[in-house]
Amino acid sequence: MTCAAKKGSALLMVLWTILVLSVLVFSFAFDAKLQSSANVYVRERVYMDHLVEAGKTLAEMVIAGYESAPEYAEDEDPFELLDKDRWVFAKRPLKQTGTSTTIGPIQIDSGDPEERDPDVQTGTVTVQIESVGGGEGGGRKFNINNLYPGGNPHYLDVWQAILSWAGVPEDDHDYFVNAWVDWRDDDDAKQGDYGDGAKDSGEKEYYEEYCRRTRDRDAGDDVQVEIYKPRNGPIPDLRELDKLAPFHEHPGLLTGGVYNPEEKDKDRQIVVSNILEVLTVFGGDKINVNVASKDVLMCVPGIRPTDAEGPEEGGEEAAEIADLILNWRSGLDDQGRPLDFDSDEESTWIKDWGKLQEIAQDIEPAAQEYLAFTGGVGDGARFNITITARSMGMTHVVKAKMTLRESKPVYLEWHEDP
């Protein structure tokens, strides 16, 4: 081999060595950067957990002490109140009206300041608490899981009012009530007809046959069909109502729309409201008159006349009473004029039954059985909690359900985003 060839070979080896070393250096640098990013992510996730824990503590503290919040006084000193209780103005809405309250966003430092970059903005946590009734208080909607013989003793009156408000023909009411009671109760005995004239049988046998009939009618024999049976317990989601035979046969009742679409004569079609607007699966028996919607108020027996002849007549009277209540809550009198409060009346909070009778004189005494004037109070009170933590562009949300047992907050559900 010539001298020139040897020099060329040596140069090639050197270049290859440099290339290999460059790749190794780049690889090490990439791994180091990746590891650093992973460390930052892990550290921030730990910090997010720290923020969520802070939010959890705030929620528990407010809920455990909201009933002791002082009433509003015209001569109160807000700074003195805050000096005694930093969260007094977050607690007061829960006590007075039973509505929602929001705390934050509040900046939260990490447990050890040495672990965080002082140039990085401190993370924040926001806590939203919504009272949904329970205990001796009321919620925004009717808890469907209580509307059966083993729950609310007045369940049938409430169902009749809800179905009348929705526009369901009175002759069909029993079909929906029978189907719901059988789905919710803890036995297999069928309460009555579901509107299809099926022969008496156990609930389980009925739905096995119903699922097959529905498959044959809507899909055909070659399509697999889900065979299900009644839950015989509380439902976790209102969409489950679609499985109940009469609700499934009249889907307009769960979406709003035409009740009898099979009727080709447009003049004989019945338009119904979506009953999901007035129902929930969480809370107590009563309705909070200070936060309930017009539709919910119109479904309260006593606001809806108990002796009304047909949905239309009862609906008109119920709407008038509900409008009076909503106007008052908006600061308007029965003529739509701004309220001129007396010296001893500082807000539109409807405090008791006597005040409600002043606002809506045509309300029936029967309504008192179904109404409350605060949110959840005492043991059994229930709340929806949303905790939102933010730091360095990351957001972590927790949704939880809480109740009070022996005056202590207890979590019923806890769901975190990924």
Short mmCIF file of C-alpha atoms in Angstrom, two decimals:
data_model
loop_
_atom_site.label_atom_id
_atom_site.label_comp_id
_atom_site.label_asym_id
_atom_site.label_seq_id
_atom_site.Cartn_x
_atom_site.Cartn_y
_atom_site.Cartn_z
CA MET A 1 0.00 0.00 0.00
CA THR A 2 1.36 3.39 -0.93
CA CYS A 3 1.96 6.17 1.57
CA ALA A 4 -0.91 8.22 0.08
CA ALA A 5 -3.30 5.27 0.43
CA LYS A 6 -2.29 4.76 4.08
CA LYS A 7 -2.89 8.47 4.82
CA GLY A 8 -6.32 8.30 3.15
CA SER A 9 -7.29 5.23 5.15
CA ALA A 10 -6.21 6.89 8.40
CA LEU A 11 -8.22 10.02 7.58
CA LEU A 12 -11.30 7.90 6.88
CA MET A 13 -10.95 6.14 10.24
CA VAL A 14 -10.63 9.48 12.00
CA LEU A 15 -13.78 10.81 10.29
CA TRP A 16 -15.74 7.70 11.22
CA THR A 17 -14.54 7.96 14.81
CA ILE A 18 -15.60 11.61 14.96
CA LEU A 19 -19.01 10.73 13.50
CA VAL A 20 -19.57 7.93 16.03
CA LEU A 21 -18.52 10.17 18.91
CA SER A 22 -20.81 12.94 17.64
CA VAL A 23 -23.76 10.53 17.54
CA LEU A 24 -22.97 9.35 21.07
CA VAL A 25 -22.68 12.91 22.36
CA PHE A 26 -25.94 13.90 20.66
CA SER A 27 -27.64 10.81 22.08
CA PHE A 28 -26.40 11.56 25.60
CA ALA A 29 -27.52 15.19 25.27
CA PHE A 30 -30.95 14.13 23.99
CA ASP A 31 -31.35 11.63 26.82
CA ALA A 32 -30.30 14.26 29.34
CA LYS A 33 -32.82 16.75 27.95
CA LEU A 34 -35.54 14.10 27.88
CA GLN A 35 -34.74 13.10 31.45
CA SER A 36 -34.79 16.74 32.52
CA SER A 37 -38.19 17.25 30.87
CA ALA A 38 -39.48 14.09 32.52
CA ASN A 39 -38.21 15.30 35.88
CA VAL A 40 -39.94 18.66 35.39
CA TYR A 41 -43.18 16.92 34.39
CA VAL A 42 -43.07 14.55 37.36
CA ARG A 43 -42.26 17.45 39.69
CA GLU A 44 -45.15 19.49 38.31
CA ARG A 45 -47.55 16.55 38.59
CA VAL A 46 -46.55 16.17 42.21
CA TYR A 47 -47.13 19.91 42.64
CA MET A 48 -50.55 19.59 40.95
CA ASP A 49 -51.43 16.91 43.50
CA HIS A 50 -50.35 19.38 46.18
CA LEU A 51 -52.72 21.99 44.70
CA VAL A 52 -55.61 19.49 44.54
CA GLU A 53 -55.01 18.53 48.16
CA ALA A 54 -55.16 22.22 49.09
CA GLY A 55 -58.45 22.55 47.20
CA LYS A 56 -59.82 19.45 48.92
CA THR A 57 -58.98 20.96 52.31
CA LEU A 58 -60.67 24.25 51.36
CA ALA A 59 -63.85 22.46 50.28
CA GLU A 60 -64.02 20.42 53.47
CA MET A 61 -63.38 23.48 55.64
CA VAL A 62 -66.11 25.57 53.99
CA ILE A 63 -68.70 22.77 53.99
CA ALA A 64 -67.96 21.78 57.58
CA GLY A 65 -68.51 25.34 58.81
CA TYR A 66 -70.95 27.04 56.44
CA GLU A 67 -73.97 26.63 58.72
CA SER A 68 -72.28 28.80 61.37
CA ALA A 69 -71.75 31.75 58.99
CA PRO A 70 -73.37 34.90 60.45
CA GLU A 71 -76.51 36.33 58.88
CA TYR A 72 -76.23 39.55 56.89
CA ALA A 73 -76.54 42.75 58.92
CA GLU A 74 -76.82 46.24 57.48
CA ASP A 75 -74.19 47.60 59.86
CA GLU A 76 -71.75 44.70 59.57
CA ASP A 77 -68.03 45.34 59.17
CA PRO A 78 -66.71 43.10 56.36
CA PHE A 79 -63.09 43.49 57.50
CA GLU A 80 -64.00 42.38 61.00
CA LEU A 81 -65.89 39.39 59.60
CA LEU A 82 -62.92 38.41 57.42
CA ASP A 83 -60.60 38.78 60.38
CA LYS A 84 -62.69 36.20 62.25
CA ASP A 85 -63.29 33.90 59.28
CA ARG A 86 -61.43 34.32 55.99
CA TRP A 87 -64.04 32.27 54.13
CA VAL A 88 -67.20 33.82 55.57
CA PHE A 89 -68.34 35.24 52.22
CA ALA A 90 -67.85 31.85 50.56
CA LYS A 91 -69.89 30.13 53.27
CA ARG A 92 -72.77 32.60 53.36
CA PRO A 93 -74.26 31.77 49.88
CA LEU A 94 -74.42 28.08 50.85
CA LYS A 95 -76.20 28.90 54.09
CA GLN A 96 -78.61 31.55 52.88
CA THR A 97 -79.73 30.52 49.43
CA GLY A 98 -78.18 27.11 48.95
CA THR A 99 -76.68 28.20 45.67
CA SER A 100 -73.11 27.60 44.50
CA THR A 101 -70.04 29.34 45.83
CA THR A 102 -66.58 29.73 44.32
CA ILE A 103 -63.27 30.07 46.17
CA GLY A 104 -60.32 31.37 44.23
CA PRO A 105 -58.32 31.21 42.14
CA ILE A 106 -55.91 31.20 45.08
CA GLN A 107 -52.14 31.10 44.69
CA ILE A 108 -50.61 28.16 46.53
CA ASP A 109 -46.88 27.81 47.25
CA SER A 110 -45.20 24.42 47.16
CA GLY A 111 -44.51 22.70 50.44
CA ASP A 112 -40.79 23.46 50.20
CA PRO A 113 -39.92 26.84 48.56
CA GLU A 114 -36.38 25.58 47.89
CA GLU A 115 -37.74 23.03 45.41
CA ARG A 116 -39.28 25.60 43.04
CA ASP A 117 -37.79 28.16 40.71
CA PRO A 118 -38.55 31.61 42.18
CA ASP A 119 -39.03 32.98 38.64
CA VAL A 120 -41.85 30.52 37.90
CA GLN A 121 -45.38 31.74 38.69
CA THR A 122 -46.97 30.04 41.67
CA GLY A 123 -49.78 27.62 40.82
CA THR A 124 -53.44 28.33 41.58
CA VAL A 125 -56.42 26.34 42.79
CA THR A 126 -60.12 27.16 42.34
CA VAL A 127 -62.87 25.37 44.26
CA GLN A 128 -66.53 25.46 43.23
CA ILE A 129 -69.14 24.06 45.63
CA GLU A 130 -72.75 23.50 44.59
CA SER A 131 -75.42 22.57 47.12
CA VAL A 132 -77.77 19.95 45.67
CA GLY A 133 -80.06 19.53 48.65
CA GLY A 134 -80.41 16.68 51.08
CA GLY A 135 -80.76 16.75 54.83
CA GLU A 136 -83.34 19.37 55.72
CA GLY A 137 -82.62 21.52 52.68
CA GLY A 138 -83.61 21.47 49.03
CA GLY A 139 -81.97 21.08 45.66
CA ARG A 140 -82.42 22.48 42.16
CA LYS A 141 -84.22 19.41 40.79
CA PHE A 142 -86.18 16.36 41.91
CA ASN A 143 -84.01 13.38 42.80
CA ILE A 144 -85.57 10.60 40.73
CA ASN A 145 -83.97 7.93 42.92
CA ASN A 146 -86.25 9.04 45.76
CA LEU A 147 -89.43 9.05 43.66
CA TYR A 148 -90.68 5.56 44.52
CA PRO A 149 -92.54 4.00 47.48
CA GLY A 150 -89.35 3.23 49.41
CA GLY A 151 -88.18 6.86 49.12
CA ASN A 152 -90.48 9.87 49.06
CA PRO A 153 -93.97 9.06 50.44
CA HIS A 154 -95.38 11.68 48.05
CA TYR A 155 -93.63 10.20 45.01
CA LEU A 156 -96.88 9.63 43.08
CA ASP A 157 -98.01 13.26 43.43
CA VAL A 158 -94.62 14.46 42.17
CA TRP A 159 -94.65 12.08 39.21
CA GLN A 160 -98.17 13.14 38.27
CA ALA A 161 -97.13 16.81 38.39
CA ILE A 162 -93.97 16.19 36.33
CA LEU A 163 -95.79 14.18 33.66
CA SER A 164 -98.57 16.78 33.49
CA TRP A 165 -95.99 19.57 33.12
CA ALA A 166 -94.33 17.59 30.32
CA GLY A 167 -97.65 17.22 28.48
CA VAL A 168 -98.06 13.44 28.76
CA PRO A 169 -101.71 12.39 28.38
CA GLU A 170 -103.19 11.72 31.82
CA ASP A 171 -104.35 8.22 30.82
CA ASP A 172 -100.71 7.25 30.19
CA HIS A 173 -99.25 8.45 33.50
CA ASP A 174 -99.52 5.10 35.25
CA TYR A 175 -97.47 3.35 32.55
CA PHE A 176 -94.41 5.50 33.25
CA VAL A 177 -94.82 5.38 37.04
CA ASN A 178 -95.26 1.59 37.04
CA ALA A 179 -92.17 1.07 34.88
CA TRP A 180 -90.03 3.39 37.02
CA VAL A 181 -91.12 1.93 40.36
CA ASP A 182 -90.36 -1.60 39.12
CA TRP A 183 -86.96 -0.51 37.82
CA ARG A 184 -86.06 1.26 41.08
CA ASP A 185 -87.49 -1.02 43.80
CA ASP A 186 -85.67 -4.08 45.11
CA ASP A 187 -88.07 -6.86 44.09
CA ASP A 188 -88.98 -8.68 40.89
CA ALA A 189 -92.76 -8.22 41.14
CA LYS A 190 -94.27 -6.24 38.27
CA GLN A 191 -96.42 -3.37 39.58
CA GLY A 192 -98.70 -3.04 36.59
CA ASP A 193 -99.10 -2.39 32.89
CA TYR A 194 -96.38 -0.50 31.00
CA GLY A 195 -98.73 0.45 28.18
CA ASP A 196 -98.16 -2.53 25.92
CA GLY A 197 -100.76 -4.88 27.41
CA ALA A 198 -98.11 -7.52 28.16
CA LYS A 199 -99.25 -10.41 30.32
CA ASP A 200 -98.27 -10.26 33.97
CA SER A 201 -94.85 -11.71 34.66
CA GLY A 202 -91.79 -10.93 36.70
CA GLU A 203 -89.79 -7.83 35.86
CA LYS A 204 -86.81 -9.88 34.66
CA GLU A 205 -88.92 -12.07 32.36
CA TYR A 206 -90.74 -9.05 30.98
CA TYR A 207 -87.54 -7.25 29.94
CA GLU A 208 -86.03 -10.37 28.42
CA GLU A 209 -89.10 -10.60 26.18
CA TYR A 210 -89.20 -6.82 25.61
CA CYS A 211 -85.57 -6.72 24.46
CA ARG A 212 -86.25 -9.48 21.92
CA ARG A 213 -89.43 -7.80 20.68
CA THR A 214 -87.61 -4.51 20.28
CA ARG A 215 -84.81 -6.23 18.36
CA ASP A 216 -87.23 -7.96 16.02
CA ARG A 217 -89.14 -4.73 15.39
CA ASP A 218 -86.25 -2.31 15.00
CA ALA A 219 -83.30 -4.36 13.77
CA GLY A 220 -84.11 -7.93 12.76
CA ASP A 221 -83.10 -11.42 13.85
CA ASP A 222 -79.54 -11.16 12.54
CA VAL A 223 -78.60 -8.35 14.96
CA GLN A 224 -77.37 -9.13 18.45
CA VAL A 225 -79.47 -7.59 21.18
CA GLU A 226 -78.59 -6.65 24.75
CA ILE A 227 -80.75 -8.53 27.20
CA TYR A 228 -80.97 -6.48 30.38
CA LYS A 229 -83.01 -6.53 33.54
CA PRO A 230 -84.21 -3.83 35.95
CA ARG A 231 -81.52 -2.31 38.11
CA ASN A 232 -83.57 -2.71 41.32
CA GLY A 233 -81.65 0.13 42.88
CA PRO A 234 -80.73 3.79 42.33
CA ILE A 235 -79.67 4.74 38.81
CA PRO A 236 -76.36 6.62 38.35
CA ASP A 237 -77.36 8.36 35.11
CA LEU A 238 -80.69 9.67 33.83
CA ARG A 239 -79.93 8.28 30.37
CA GLU A 240 -80.70 4.86 31.80
CA LEU A 241 -84.39 5.79 31.59
CA ASP A 242 -84.22 5.00 27.88
CA LYS A 243 -84.11 1.30 28.82
CA LEU A 244 -87.49 1.44 30.53
CA ALA A 245 -90.16 0.25 28.11
CA PRO A 246 -92.57 3.23 28.05
CA PHE A 247 -89.73 5.77 28.02
CA HIS A 248 -88.04 3.89 25.18
CA GLU A 249 -91.32 3.82 23.24
CA HIS A 250 -91.77 7.59 23.71
CA PRO A 251 -88.24 9.03 23.29
CA GLY A 252 -89.59 12.57 22.97
CA LEU A 253 -90.09 12.54 26.73
CA LEU A 254 -86.31 12.27 27.24
CA THR A 255 -85.30 14.69 24.50
CA GLY A 256 -88.26 16.99 24.09
CA GLY A 257 -90.35 16.60 20.96
CA VAL A 258 -93.30 14.65 19.63
CA TYR A 259 -94.78 12.14 22.07
CA ASN A 260 -96.59 10.07 19.43
CA PRO A 261 -94.57 10.31 16.18
CA GLU A 262 -96.40 7.25 14.81
CA GLU A 263 -99.48 9.49 14.47
CA LYS A 264 -99.46 10.72 10.85
CA ASP A 265 -102.05 13.43 11.45
CA LYS A 266 -99.97 16.43 12.53
CA ASP A 267 -102.95 17.96 14.32
CA ARG A 268 -103.15 14.95 16.63
CA GLN A 269 -99.47 14.79 17.47
CA ILE A 270 -98.59 15.74 21.05
CA VAL A 271 -95.48 17.80 21.80
CA VAL A 272 -93.91 17.05 25.18
CA SER A 273 -91.14 18.63 27.25
CA ASN A 274 -87.90 16.91 28.24
CA ILE A 275 -88.39 15.60 31.79
CA LEU A 276 -84.61 15.40 32.25
CA GLU A 277 -84.77 19.19 32.74
CA VAL A 278 -86.46 18.69 36.10
CA LEU A 279 -84.81 15.48 37.34
CA THR A 280 -81.44 14.53 38.80
CA VAL A 281 -79.95 11.40 40.39
CA PHE A 282 -78.45 13.17 43.38
CA GLY A 283 -79.83 15.08 46.38
CA GLY A 284 -82.79 15.01 48.74
CA ASP A 285 -86.57 15.13 48.53
CA LYS A 286 -87.23 18.87 48.55
CA ILE A 287 -86.85 21.71 46.07
CA ASN A 288 -84.97 24.88 47.01
CA VAL A 289 -87.33 27.72 46.09
CA ASN A 290 -84.40 30.18 45.90
CA VAL A 291 -82.51 28.40 43.10
CA ALA A 292 -84.96 26.11 41.27
CA SER A 293 -85.80 26.89 37.64
CA LYS A 294 -89.27 27.87 36.44
CA ASP A 295 -89.82 24.41 34.97
CA VAL A 296 -88.96 22.70 38.27
CA LEU A 297 -91.17 25.07 40.27
CA MET A 298 -94.06 24.35 37.91
CA CYS A 299 -93.76 20.65 38.80
CA VAL A 300 -94.17 21.20 42.55
CA PRO A 301 -97.60 20.01 43.77
CA GLY A 302 -99.27 23.04 45.27
CA ILE A 303 -97.60 25.39 42.82
CA ARG A 304 -99.17 23.22 40.17
CA PRO A 305 -102.79 23.11 41.40
CA THR A 306 -103.55 19.75 42.95
CA ASP A 307 -107.12 19.79 41.57
CA ALA A 308 -106.23 20.99 38.06
CA GLU A 309 -108.32 19.46 35.29
CA GLY A 310 -105.75 18.62 32.66
CA PRO A 311 -102.16 19.78 31.95
CA GLU A 312 -103.11 23.07 30.27
CA GLU A 313 -105.19 24.48 33.11
CA GLY A 314 -102.72 23.48 35.78
CA GLY A 315 -99.82 24.72 33.66
CA GLU A 316 -101.17 28.25 33.35
CA GLU A 317 -101.68 28.67 37.09
CA ALA A 318 -98.32 27.08 37.90
CA ALA A 319 -96.55 29.38 35.43
CA GLU A 320 -98.09 32.46 37.06
CA ILE A 321 -96.90 31.44 40.53
CA ALA A 322 -93.44 30.45 39.27
CA ASP A 323 -93.10 33.80 37.48
CA LEU A 324 -93.89 35.66 40.71
CA ILE A 325 -91.15 33.73 42.49
CA LEU A 326 -88.61 34.27 39.72
CA ASN A 327 -89.45 37.97 39.49
CA TRP A 328 -88.88 38.36 43.22
CA ARG A 329 -85.55 36.57 42.96
CA SER A 330 -84.62 39.00 40.17
CA GLY A 331 -85.53 42.01 42.33
CA LEU A 332 -88.93 42.76 40.74
CA ASP A 333 -92.40 43.00 42.26
CA ASP A 334 -95.58 41.46 40.85
CA GLN A 335 -95.86 44.39 38.43
CA GLY A 336 -92.31 44.00 37.15
CA ARG A 337 -91.02 47.08 39.01
CA PRO A 338 -87.74 47.15 40.98
CA LEU A 339 -88.29 46.17 44.60
CA ASP A 340 -88.06 48.78 47.34
CA PHE A 341 -86.77 46.80 50.30
CA ASP A 342 -87.88 47.50 53.84
CA SER A 343 -85.21 48.39 56.35
CA ASP A 344 -85.30 44.88 57.80
CA GLU A 345 -85.15 43.13 54.43
CA GLU A 346 -81.78 43.23 52.73
CA SER A 347 -82.05 40.80 49.80
CA THR A 348 -84.32 38.74 47.56
CA TRP A 349 -83.59 35.61 49.57
CA ILE A 350 -86.95 33.94 50.35
CA LYS A 351 -86.36 32.96 53.96
CA ASP A 352 -89.49 31.06 54.93
CA TRP A 353 -92.98 29.89 54.01
CA GLY A 354 -94.61 33.08 55.26
CA LYS A 355 -92.50 35.19 52.91
CA LEU A 356 -93.29 32.88 50.01
CA GLN A 357 -97.02 33.27 50.66
CA GLU A 358 -96.61 37.07 50.53
CA ILE A 359 -94.88 36.78 47.15
CA ALA A 360 -97.28 34.23 45.62
CA GLN A 361 -100.63 34.44 47.39
CA ASP A 362 -102.26 31.72 45.24
CA ILE A 363 -99.76 29.06 46.24
CA GLU A 364 -101.48 26.08 47.91
CA PRO A 365 -100.52 24.92 51.43
CA ALA A 366 -99.67 21.51 49.91
CA ALA A 367 -96.52 23.03 48.37
CA GLN A 368 -94.97 23.47 51.81
CA GLU A 369 -94.35 19.72 51.94
CA TYR A 370 -92.09 19.88 48.89
CA LEU A 371 -90.19 23.16 49.33
CA ALA A 372 -87.12 24.28 51.27
CA PHE A 373 -85.55 27.72 51.55
CA THR A 374 -81.88 26.76 51.80
CA GLY A 375 -79.61 24.21 50.23
CA GLY A 376 -78.54 21.02 51.98
CA VAL A 377 -78.59 21.39 55.77
CA GLY A 378 -77.36 18.99 58.44
CA ASP A 379 -76.58 15.31 58.07
CA GLY A 380 -77.49 14.05 54.61
CA ALA A 381 -76.79 17.39 52.90
CA ARG A 382 -75.07 16.83 49.57
CA PHE A 383 -72.71 18.85 47.42
CA ASN A 384 -71.01 18.77 44.03
CA ILE A 385 -67.35 19.80 44.24
CA THR A 386 -65.11 20.92 41.35
CA ILE A 387 -61.41 21.52 42.07
CA THR A 388 -59.34 23.10 39.28
CA ALA A 389 -55.55 23.26 39.70
CA ARG A 390 -53.32 25.21 37.28
CA SER A 391 -49.54 25.51 37.06
CA MET A 392 -47.02 26.08 34.22
CA GLY A 393 -49.64 25.62 31.51
CA MET A 394 -51.01 22.42 33.06
CA THR A 395 -54.62 22.09 34.24
CA HIS A 396 -55.92 19.32 36.46
CA VAL A 397 -59.65 19.02 37.26
CA VAL A 398 -61.28 16.93 39.98
CA LYS A 399 -65.04 16.43 40.25
CA ALA A 400 -66.42 14.98 43.48
CA LYS A 401 -69.66 14.43 45.37
CA MET A 402 -69.77 14.97 49.12
CA THR A 403 -72.24 14.55 51.97
CA LEU A 404 -72.34 15.36 55.68
CA ARG A 405 -72.37 12.55 58.22
CA GLU A 406 -72.35 13.47 61.89
CA SER A 407 -71.48 17.00 60.74
CA LYS A 408 -68.32 15.75 58.99
CA PRO A 409 -67.71 15.94 55.21
CA VAL A 410 -67.58 12.51 53.55
CA TYR A 411 -66.75 11.95 49.86
CA LEU A 412 -69.18 9.78 47.91
CA GLU A 413 -67.44 10.03 44.52
CA TRP A 414 -64.04 11.27 43.31
CA HIS A 415 -63.13 11.59 39.63
CA GLU A 416 -59.86 13.05 38.32
CA ASP A 417 -59.00 13.84 34.73
CA PRO A 418 -55.98 11.94 33.31
#
